[in-house]
Structures are given as C-alpha cells and as structure tokens.
Short mmCIF file of C-alpha atoms and ligand atoms in Angstrom, two decimals:
data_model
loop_
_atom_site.label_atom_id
_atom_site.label_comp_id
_atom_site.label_asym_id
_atom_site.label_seq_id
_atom_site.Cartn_x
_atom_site.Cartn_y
_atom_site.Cartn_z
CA UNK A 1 -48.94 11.15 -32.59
CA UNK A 2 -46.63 9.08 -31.54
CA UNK A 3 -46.10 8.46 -27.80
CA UNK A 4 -44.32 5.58 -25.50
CA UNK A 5 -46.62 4.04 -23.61
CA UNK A 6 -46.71 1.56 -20.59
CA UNK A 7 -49.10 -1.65 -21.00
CA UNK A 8 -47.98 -3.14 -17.58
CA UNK A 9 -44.93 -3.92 -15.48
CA UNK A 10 -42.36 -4.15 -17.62
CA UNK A 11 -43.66 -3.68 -21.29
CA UNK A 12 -43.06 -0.15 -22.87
CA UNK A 13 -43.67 0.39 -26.62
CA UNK A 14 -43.56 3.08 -28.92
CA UNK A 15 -46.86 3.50 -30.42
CA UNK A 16 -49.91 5.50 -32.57
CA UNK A 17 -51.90 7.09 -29.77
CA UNK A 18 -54.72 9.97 -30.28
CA UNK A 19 -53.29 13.63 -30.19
CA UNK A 20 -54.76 15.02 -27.01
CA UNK A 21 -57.43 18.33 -27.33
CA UNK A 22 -57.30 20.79 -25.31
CA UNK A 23 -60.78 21.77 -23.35
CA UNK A 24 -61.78 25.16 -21.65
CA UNK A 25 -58.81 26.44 -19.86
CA UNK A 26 -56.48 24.07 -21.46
CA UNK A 27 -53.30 23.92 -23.84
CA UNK A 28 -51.99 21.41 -25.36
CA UNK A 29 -48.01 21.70 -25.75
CA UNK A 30 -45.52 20.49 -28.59
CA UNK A 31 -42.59 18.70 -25.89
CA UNK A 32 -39.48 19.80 -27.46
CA UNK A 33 -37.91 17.45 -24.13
CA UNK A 34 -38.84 15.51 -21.46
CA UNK A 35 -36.68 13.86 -18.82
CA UNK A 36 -36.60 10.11 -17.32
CA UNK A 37 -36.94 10.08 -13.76
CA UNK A 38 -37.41 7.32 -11.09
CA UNK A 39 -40.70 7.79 -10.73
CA UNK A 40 -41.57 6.55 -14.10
CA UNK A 41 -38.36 4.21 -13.92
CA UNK A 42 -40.51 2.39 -10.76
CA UNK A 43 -43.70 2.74 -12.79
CA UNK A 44 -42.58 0.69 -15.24
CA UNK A 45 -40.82 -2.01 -12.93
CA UNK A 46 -43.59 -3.02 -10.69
CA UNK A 47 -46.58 -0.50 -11.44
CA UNK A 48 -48.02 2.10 -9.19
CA UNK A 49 -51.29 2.57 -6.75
CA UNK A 50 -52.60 5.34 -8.44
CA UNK A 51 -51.75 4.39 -11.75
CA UNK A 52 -53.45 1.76 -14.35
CA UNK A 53 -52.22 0.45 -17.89
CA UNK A 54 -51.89 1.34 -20.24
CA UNK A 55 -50.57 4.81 -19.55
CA UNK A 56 -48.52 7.24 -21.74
CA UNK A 57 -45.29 7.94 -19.75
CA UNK A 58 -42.98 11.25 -18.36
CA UNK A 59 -44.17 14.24 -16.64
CA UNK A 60 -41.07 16.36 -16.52
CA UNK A 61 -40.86 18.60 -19.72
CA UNK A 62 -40.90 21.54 -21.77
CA UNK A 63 -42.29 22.56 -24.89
CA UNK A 64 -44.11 25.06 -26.84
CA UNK A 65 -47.87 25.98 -26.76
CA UNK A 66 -49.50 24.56 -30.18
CA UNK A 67 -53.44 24.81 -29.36
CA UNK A 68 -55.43 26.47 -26.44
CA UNK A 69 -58.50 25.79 -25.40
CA UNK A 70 -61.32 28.52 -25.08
CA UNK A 71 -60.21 31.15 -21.80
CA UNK A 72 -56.22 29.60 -21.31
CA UNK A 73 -53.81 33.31 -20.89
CA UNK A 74 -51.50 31.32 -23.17
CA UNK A 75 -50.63 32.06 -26.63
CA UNK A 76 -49.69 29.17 -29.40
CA UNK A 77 -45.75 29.47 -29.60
CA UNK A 78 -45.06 30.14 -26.11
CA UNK A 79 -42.34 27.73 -24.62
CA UNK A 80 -43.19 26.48 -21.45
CA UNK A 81 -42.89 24.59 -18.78
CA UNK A 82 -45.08 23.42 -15.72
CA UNK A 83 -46.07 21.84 -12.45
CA UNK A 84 -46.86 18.71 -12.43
CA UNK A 85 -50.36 18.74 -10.28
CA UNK A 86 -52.90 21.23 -10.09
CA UNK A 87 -53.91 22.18 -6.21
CA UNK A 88 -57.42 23.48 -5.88
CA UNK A 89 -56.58 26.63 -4.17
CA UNK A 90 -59.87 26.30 -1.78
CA UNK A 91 -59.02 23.45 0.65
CA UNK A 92 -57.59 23.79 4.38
CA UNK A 93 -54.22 22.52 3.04
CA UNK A 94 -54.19 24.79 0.14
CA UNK A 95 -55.53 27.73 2.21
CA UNK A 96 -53.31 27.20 4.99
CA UNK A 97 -49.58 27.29 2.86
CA UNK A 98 -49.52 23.60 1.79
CA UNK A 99 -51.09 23.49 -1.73
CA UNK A 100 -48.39 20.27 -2.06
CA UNK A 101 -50.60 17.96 0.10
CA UNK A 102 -53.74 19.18 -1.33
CA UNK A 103 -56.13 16.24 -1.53
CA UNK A 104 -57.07 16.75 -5.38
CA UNK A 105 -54.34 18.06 -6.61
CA UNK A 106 -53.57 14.36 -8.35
CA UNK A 107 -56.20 14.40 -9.70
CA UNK A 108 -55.35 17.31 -12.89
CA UNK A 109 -51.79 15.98 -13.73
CA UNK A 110 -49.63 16.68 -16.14
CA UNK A 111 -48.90 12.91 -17.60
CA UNK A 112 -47.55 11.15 -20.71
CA UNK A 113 -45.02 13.72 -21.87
CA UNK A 114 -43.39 11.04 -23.29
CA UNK A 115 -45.07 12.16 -26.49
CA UNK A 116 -45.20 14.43 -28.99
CA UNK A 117 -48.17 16.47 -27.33
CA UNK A 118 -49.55 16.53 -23.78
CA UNK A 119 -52.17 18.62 -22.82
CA UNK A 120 -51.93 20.46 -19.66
CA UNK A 121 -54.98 20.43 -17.00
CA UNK A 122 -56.76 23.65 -16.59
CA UNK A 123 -55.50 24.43 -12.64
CA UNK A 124 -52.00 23.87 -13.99
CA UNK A 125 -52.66 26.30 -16.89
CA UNK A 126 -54.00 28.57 -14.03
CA UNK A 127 -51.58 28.62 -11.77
CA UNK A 128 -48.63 26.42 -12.72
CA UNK A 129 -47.45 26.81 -16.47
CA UNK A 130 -44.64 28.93 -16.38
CA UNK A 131 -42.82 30.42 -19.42
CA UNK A 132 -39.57 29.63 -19.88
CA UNK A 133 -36.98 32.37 -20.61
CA UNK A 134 -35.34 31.82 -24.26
CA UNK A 135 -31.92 31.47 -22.58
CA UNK A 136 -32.99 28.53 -20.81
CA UNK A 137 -32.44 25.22 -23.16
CA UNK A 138 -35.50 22.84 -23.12
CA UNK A 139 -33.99 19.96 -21.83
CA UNK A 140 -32.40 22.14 -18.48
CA UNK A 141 -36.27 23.90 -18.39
CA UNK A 142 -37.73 20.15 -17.60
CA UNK A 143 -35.89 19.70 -14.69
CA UNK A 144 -38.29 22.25 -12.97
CA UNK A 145 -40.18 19.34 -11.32
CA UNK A 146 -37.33 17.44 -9.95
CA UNK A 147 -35.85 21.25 -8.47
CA UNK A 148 -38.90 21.99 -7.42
CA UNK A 149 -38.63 18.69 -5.22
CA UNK A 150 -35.52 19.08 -3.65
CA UNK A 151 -35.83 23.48 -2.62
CA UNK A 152 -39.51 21.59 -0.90
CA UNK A 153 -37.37 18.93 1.08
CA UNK A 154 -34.61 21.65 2.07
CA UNK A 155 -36.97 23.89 3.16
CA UNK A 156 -38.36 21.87 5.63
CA UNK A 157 -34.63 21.50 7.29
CA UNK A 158 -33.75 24.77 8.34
CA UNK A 159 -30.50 26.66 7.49
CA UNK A 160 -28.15 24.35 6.64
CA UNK A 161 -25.28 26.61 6.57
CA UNK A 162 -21.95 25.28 8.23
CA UNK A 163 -23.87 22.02 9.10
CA UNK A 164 -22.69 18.60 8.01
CA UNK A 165 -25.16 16.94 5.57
CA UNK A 166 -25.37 13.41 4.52
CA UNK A 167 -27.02 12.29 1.35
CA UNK A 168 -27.81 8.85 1.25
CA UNK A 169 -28.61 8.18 -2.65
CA UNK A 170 -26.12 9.23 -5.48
CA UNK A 171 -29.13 9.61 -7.88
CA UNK A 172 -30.25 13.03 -9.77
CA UNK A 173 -31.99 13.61 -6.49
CA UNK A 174 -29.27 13.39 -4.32
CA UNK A 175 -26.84 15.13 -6.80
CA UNK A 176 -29.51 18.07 -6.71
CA UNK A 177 -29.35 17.62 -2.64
CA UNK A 178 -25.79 18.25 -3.01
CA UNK A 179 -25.83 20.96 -5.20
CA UNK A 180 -28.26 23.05 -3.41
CA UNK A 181 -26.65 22.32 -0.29
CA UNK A 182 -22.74 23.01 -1.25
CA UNK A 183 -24.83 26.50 -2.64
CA UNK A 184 -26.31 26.95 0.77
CA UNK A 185 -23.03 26.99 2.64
CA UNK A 186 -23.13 23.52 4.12
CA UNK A 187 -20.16 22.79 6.13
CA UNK A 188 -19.53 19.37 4.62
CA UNK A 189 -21.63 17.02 2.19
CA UNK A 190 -20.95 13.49 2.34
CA UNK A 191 -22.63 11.87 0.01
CA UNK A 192 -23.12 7.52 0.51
CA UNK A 193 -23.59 5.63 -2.62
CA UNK A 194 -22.92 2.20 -4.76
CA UNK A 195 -22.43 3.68 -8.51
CA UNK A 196 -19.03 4.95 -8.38
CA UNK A 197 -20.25 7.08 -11.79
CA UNK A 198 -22.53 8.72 -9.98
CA UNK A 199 -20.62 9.25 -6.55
CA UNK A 200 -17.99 10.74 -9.03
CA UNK A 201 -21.04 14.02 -10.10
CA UNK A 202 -20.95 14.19 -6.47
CA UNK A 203 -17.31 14.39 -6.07
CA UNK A 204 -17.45 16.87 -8.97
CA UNK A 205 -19.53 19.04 -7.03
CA UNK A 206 -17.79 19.30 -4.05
CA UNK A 207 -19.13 16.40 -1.67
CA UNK A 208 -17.01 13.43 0.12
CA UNK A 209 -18.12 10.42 -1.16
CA UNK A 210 -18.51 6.84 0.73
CA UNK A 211 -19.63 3.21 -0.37
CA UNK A 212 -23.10 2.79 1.07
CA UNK A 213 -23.81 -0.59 2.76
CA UNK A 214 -22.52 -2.46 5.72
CA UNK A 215 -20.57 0.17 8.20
CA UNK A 216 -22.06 3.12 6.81
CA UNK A 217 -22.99 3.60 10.39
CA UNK A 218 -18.84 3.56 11.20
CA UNK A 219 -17.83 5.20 8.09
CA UNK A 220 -20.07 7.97 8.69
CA UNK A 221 -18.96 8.23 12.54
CA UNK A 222 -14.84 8.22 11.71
CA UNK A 223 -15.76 11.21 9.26
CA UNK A 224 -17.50 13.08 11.72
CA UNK A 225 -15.77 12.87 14.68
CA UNK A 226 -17.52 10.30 16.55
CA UNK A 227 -20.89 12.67 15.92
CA UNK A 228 -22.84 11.59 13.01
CA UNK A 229 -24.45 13.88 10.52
CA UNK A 230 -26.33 16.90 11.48
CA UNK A 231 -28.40 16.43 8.34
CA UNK A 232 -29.37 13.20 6.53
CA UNK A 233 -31.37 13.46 3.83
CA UNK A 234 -33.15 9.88 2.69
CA UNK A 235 -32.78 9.67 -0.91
CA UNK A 236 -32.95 6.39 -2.13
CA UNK A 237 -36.90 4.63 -0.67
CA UNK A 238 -35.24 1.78 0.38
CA UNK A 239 -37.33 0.86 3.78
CA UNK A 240 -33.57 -0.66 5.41
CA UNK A 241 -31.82 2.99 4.38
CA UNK A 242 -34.81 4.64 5.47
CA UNK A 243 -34.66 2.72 9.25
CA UNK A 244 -30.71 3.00 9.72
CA UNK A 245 -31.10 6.97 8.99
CA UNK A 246 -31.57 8.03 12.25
CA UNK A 247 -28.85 6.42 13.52
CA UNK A 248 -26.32 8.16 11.50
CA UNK A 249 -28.01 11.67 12.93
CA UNK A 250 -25.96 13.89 15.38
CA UNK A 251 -27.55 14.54 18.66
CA UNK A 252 -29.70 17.47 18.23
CA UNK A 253 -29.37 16.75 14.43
CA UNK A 254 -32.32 16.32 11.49
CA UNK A 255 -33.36 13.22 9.53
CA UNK A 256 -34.89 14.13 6.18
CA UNK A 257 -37.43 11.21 4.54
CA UNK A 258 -37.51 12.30 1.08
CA UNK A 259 -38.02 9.37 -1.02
CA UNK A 260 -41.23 7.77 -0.63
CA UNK A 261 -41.97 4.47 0.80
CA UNK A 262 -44.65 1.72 -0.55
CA UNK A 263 -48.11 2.56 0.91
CA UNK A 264 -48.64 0.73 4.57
CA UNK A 265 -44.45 0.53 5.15
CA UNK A 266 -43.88 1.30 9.10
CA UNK A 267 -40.39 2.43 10.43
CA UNK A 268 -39.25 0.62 13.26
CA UNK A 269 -36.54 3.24 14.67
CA UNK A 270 -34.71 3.99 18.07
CA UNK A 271 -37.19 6.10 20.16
CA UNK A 272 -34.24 7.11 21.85
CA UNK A 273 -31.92 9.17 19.42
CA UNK A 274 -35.54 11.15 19.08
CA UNK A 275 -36.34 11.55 22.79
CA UNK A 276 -32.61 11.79 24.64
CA UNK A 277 -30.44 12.93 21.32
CA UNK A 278 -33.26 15.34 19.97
CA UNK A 279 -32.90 13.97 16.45
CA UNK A 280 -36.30 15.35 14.27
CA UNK A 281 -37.31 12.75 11.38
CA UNK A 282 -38.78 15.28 8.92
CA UNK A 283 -40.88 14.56 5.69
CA UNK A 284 -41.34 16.35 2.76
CA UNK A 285 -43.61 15.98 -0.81
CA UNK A 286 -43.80 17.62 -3.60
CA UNK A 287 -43.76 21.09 -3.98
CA UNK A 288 -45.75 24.60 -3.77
CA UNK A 289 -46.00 26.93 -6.89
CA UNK A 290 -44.05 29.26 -5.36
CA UNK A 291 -40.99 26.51 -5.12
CA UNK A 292 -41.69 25.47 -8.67
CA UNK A 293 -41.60 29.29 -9.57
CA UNK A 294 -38.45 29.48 -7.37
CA UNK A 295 -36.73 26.17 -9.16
CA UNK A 296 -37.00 28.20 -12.30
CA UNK A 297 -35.48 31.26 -11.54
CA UNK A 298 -32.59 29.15 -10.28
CA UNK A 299 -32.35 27.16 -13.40
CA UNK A 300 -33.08 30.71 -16.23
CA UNK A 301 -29.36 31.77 -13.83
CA UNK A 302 -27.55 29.44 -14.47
CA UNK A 303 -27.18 28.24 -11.12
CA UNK A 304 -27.34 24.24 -11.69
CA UNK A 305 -25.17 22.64 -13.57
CA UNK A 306 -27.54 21.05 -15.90
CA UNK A 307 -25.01 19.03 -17.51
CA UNK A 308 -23.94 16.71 -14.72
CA UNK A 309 -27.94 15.85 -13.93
CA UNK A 310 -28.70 15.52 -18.08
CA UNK A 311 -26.13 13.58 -19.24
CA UNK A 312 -27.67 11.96 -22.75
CA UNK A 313 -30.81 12.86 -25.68
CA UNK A 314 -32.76 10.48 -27.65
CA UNK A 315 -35.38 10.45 -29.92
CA UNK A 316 -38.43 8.62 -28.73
CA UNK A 317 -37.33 5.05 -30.66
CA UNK A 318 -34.05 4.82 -28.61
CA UNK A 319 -36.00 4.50 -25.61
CA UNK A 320 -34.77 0.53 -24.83
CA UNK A 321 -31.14 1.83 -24.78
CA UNK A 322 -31.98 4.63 -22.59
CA UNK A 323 -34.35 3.03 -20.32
CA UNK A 324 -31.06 0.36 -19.69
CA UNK A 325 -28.73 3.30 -19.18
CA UNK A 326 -30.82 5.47 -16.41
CA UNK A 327 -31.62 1.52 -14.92
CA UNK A 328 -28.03 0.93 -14.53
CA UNK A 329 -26.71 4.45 -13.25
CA UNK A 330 -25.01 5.00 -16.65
CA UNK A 331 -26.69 8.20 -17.18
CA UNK A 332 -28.59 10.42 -14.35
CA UNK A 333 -31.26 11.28 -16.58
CA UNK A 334 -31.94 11.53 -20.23
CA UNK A 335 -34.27 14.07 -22.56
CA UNK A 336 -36.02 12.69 -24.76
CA UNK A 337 -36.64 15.11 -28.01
CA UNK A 338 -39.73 13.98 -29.74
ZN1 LIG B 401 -40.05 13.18 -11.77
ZN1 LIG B 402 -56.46 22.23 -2.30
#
C-alpha cells in the first residue's frame, strides 16, 4: 500500500510500505480521510521523544473496516472512527477516572493513518473505535481526536459561562477553544494571534481578535477593563507564551496549559498572581473515552462547523503542497483521501 512516511527531521516521502494485518482483537481499516495536525507537523520538523524513523505518519482519521482479526465486535464495512491510545482499564489512573494519563496507554496507538490501511490496536478496538453515523462526512468524523482534546482541556476549567476567555493560538486548536466556548456561553472570547487568516475563523466565529506579541499584556488589559482574562487558555507551546500567561489572568481567574512543552522545560512565573490574586495554572492531556464518545456526538449534530477547521483535500501525492500550506497558516488542516 502506499503510505507517507517520515525517515527523519524533515524528509517525508510517499512510498511502497507492507499492508498492515490485523491480530486477535484487531481491524485493520480502509482511511477514506485523515487530517494534518501539529503534532505530526512538529514530528516532522525536529522529531519526537517517543518516536523513531522511519515512521508512517497521521493519527486522526476515519475509514471503513476491511479485515478483522479473530474476536474484534467489528464487521468489514463498518465506517469508523477511533481514539487514538488504548488505556489499560486496570491501573490507579485508569481506575480512578483518568484513563488519559494512563501509563501504557502509548503504548497501543493508533499511528500512520497517513496510508491507505492502518490497523487499529486491540484496547482501541475494545473500547475506543466508534462508528460513525452515515450523516457524518469522513473528513468532519477525523476530527474526533482533536475535539476530543479541547471538551478534556475545558473540562478541567469549570463553567465558563459569562466569563471572559482568552485564547492565545489562532490554530485549529484554538479555533475549536473558541467554538466550544462561544457554545458554552462565554461572556467574551478574545482570541491573540499572528496569521490574520486564521484570526479571521476566529472573527467568523464570534471572538475579538488581537495581534499577539509585544503588549499583549496592555492590549489584553485596555479590553478588559484594567482586569485581565478570567480564562486563558495556552494554545500555542511556545515556553515565552506559556510564562507571560499568568500575567494576563484576572485575580481569582484560571490559566489553562494546553499545548505541551519539550520534556525538562520549567516555568519561571510570578508566585504572586497565584498566592495574593488566586490565579490556578491548570493542565490538561488528552482525553477519556467518554470525551472522545462525547466529541462525536457533537460532531454526528452538526454542532462544529467543520468547514472553517478543514479547509482543503488531497490525495496522498500532493502532500509537499499541503504540508507548505498547514506550515504557513494557509489552511487549518487538510484531509487527506487515500
Ligand atoms: Zn492530532
Ligand atoms: Zn491504565
């Protein structure tokens, strides 16, 4: 089959690779599409920890079922779409309501859907393949992952209704921050960015829109009244963005870190906006099933506008072009329909 595959920082091909089989508990899945997203974006810029070469890129998709492996409650035909890890089920974490930090759950990923096929690991198949209702177009069904994400980070926030959020990021991220969060009944989202393309989805959506960088910290104030934000979500892993955050909180407000940070980065911020102002720095990762079951529902009604987050398709060969245009903010995100 043919698949596009990573051989190190900065060398992606498109290439004969060995159609994947599925084992006991297993399916392998015909991707029908399957999304860029930063993740793989920074995979293929400088590498990853956790990752070696060459590797078969993409892990948001959806497809249909084309061979199961002996015991899988899956049918051939079946579209679907899926989780990315696979949680054990067994471990304190997972016991205790936080399958998303369970220790293994890395290790059974979905990855390479980049591809024709991709098989899915059996504790995925188990408890995170979900079928995807035929309303739902393919390329809106991948975004599962990325949805997923963002109802994880918001639900570690509170209610955010009548509060004044900031987004810093204008990615697909963000733009899903804003979404979710002009849904939720947030008072005001103000959204900082540099791609005026992007900050223009977030205008489209509702949110007030200013040019990130030097005097952010002022900018932000003037809009608030002198306040700051009562919610800023950290959407873009830049360690600098990720330090200033706090200081763009309201007193008594929340600081959301949301993008991840290279292993061994330390935070150097004010320990008094967290002791005197009562500002909470919050983390979130990944999701639970239940979110990832919860992302669906909210995609099969309709209720994100897939459009502004999708914004281009190409077949696998076009993948220069689009890896260019998702680089350079031209598109949010594109499917790719192998
Ligand atoms: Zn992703
Ligand atoms: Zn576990």
């Amino acid at each position: 089959m043919r698949a596009l595959v990573c051989d190190g920082p900065g060398h992606v091909v498109l290439r004969e690779v060995p159609e994947p089989e599925p084992g006991p508990g297993e399916v392998v899945v015909r991707v029908e599409a399957t999304l860029t997203c930063g993740t793989d974006l920074k995979l293929v810029r400088r590498g990853h920890p956790k990752v070696s070469f060459p590797t078969v890129l993409g892990h948001e998709f959806c497809g249909r079922i084309a061979r199961v492996g002996e015991g899988a409650a899956f049918a051939a035909g079946e579209r679907v779409t899926s989780v990315v890890t696979g949680a054990c089920g067994e471990c304190r974490d997972c016991r205790e309501g936080r399958p998303n930090l369970c220790s293994t759950a890395f290790d059974h990923r979905v990855w390479g859907t980049w591809a024709e096929y991709v098989r899915i690991p059996a504790r995925i198949v188990a408890r995170g393949l979900l079928r995807v209702p035929s309303s739902l177009p393919s390329s809106s069904a991948a975004l599962l992952d990325p949805v997923a994400s963002v109802l994880r980070g918001l639900s570690r926030v509170g209610d955010v209704a009548g509060r004044t959020a900031l987004v810093l990021g204008a990615g697909p991220i963000a733009l899903l921050f804003t979404i979710l969060l002009t849904r939720r009944g947030a008072g005001r989202v103000v959204v900082a960015g540099r791609n005026a393309r992007r900050l223009a989805a977030h205008a489209a959506e509702g949110a007030e829109t200013v040019a990130a960088g030097e005097g952010l910290d002022e900018r932000v104030r003037s809009l608030t009244g002198g306040h700051g934000a009562d919610l800023v979500i950290e959407a873009t892993g830049d360690q600098a963005v990720a330090e200033g955050s706090p200081a763009l909180a309201a007193r008594g407000g929340t600081v959301l870190l949301f993008a991840g940070l290279a292993h061994g980065a330390r935070l150097a911020v004010l320990a008094h906006r967290v002791h005197y102002d009562e500002v909470t720095i919050a983390g979130s990762f990944h999701y639970t099933p239940a979110e990832a079951r919860q992302a669906l529902d909210l995609l099969s009604r309709g209720e994100i506008p897939t459009e502004h987050l999708v914004t281009g398709e190409s077949p696998l060969d076009g993948y220069a072009a689009v890896l260019e245009r998702v680089a350079a903010g031209d598109d949010m995100k594109v499917a790719f329909l192998p």
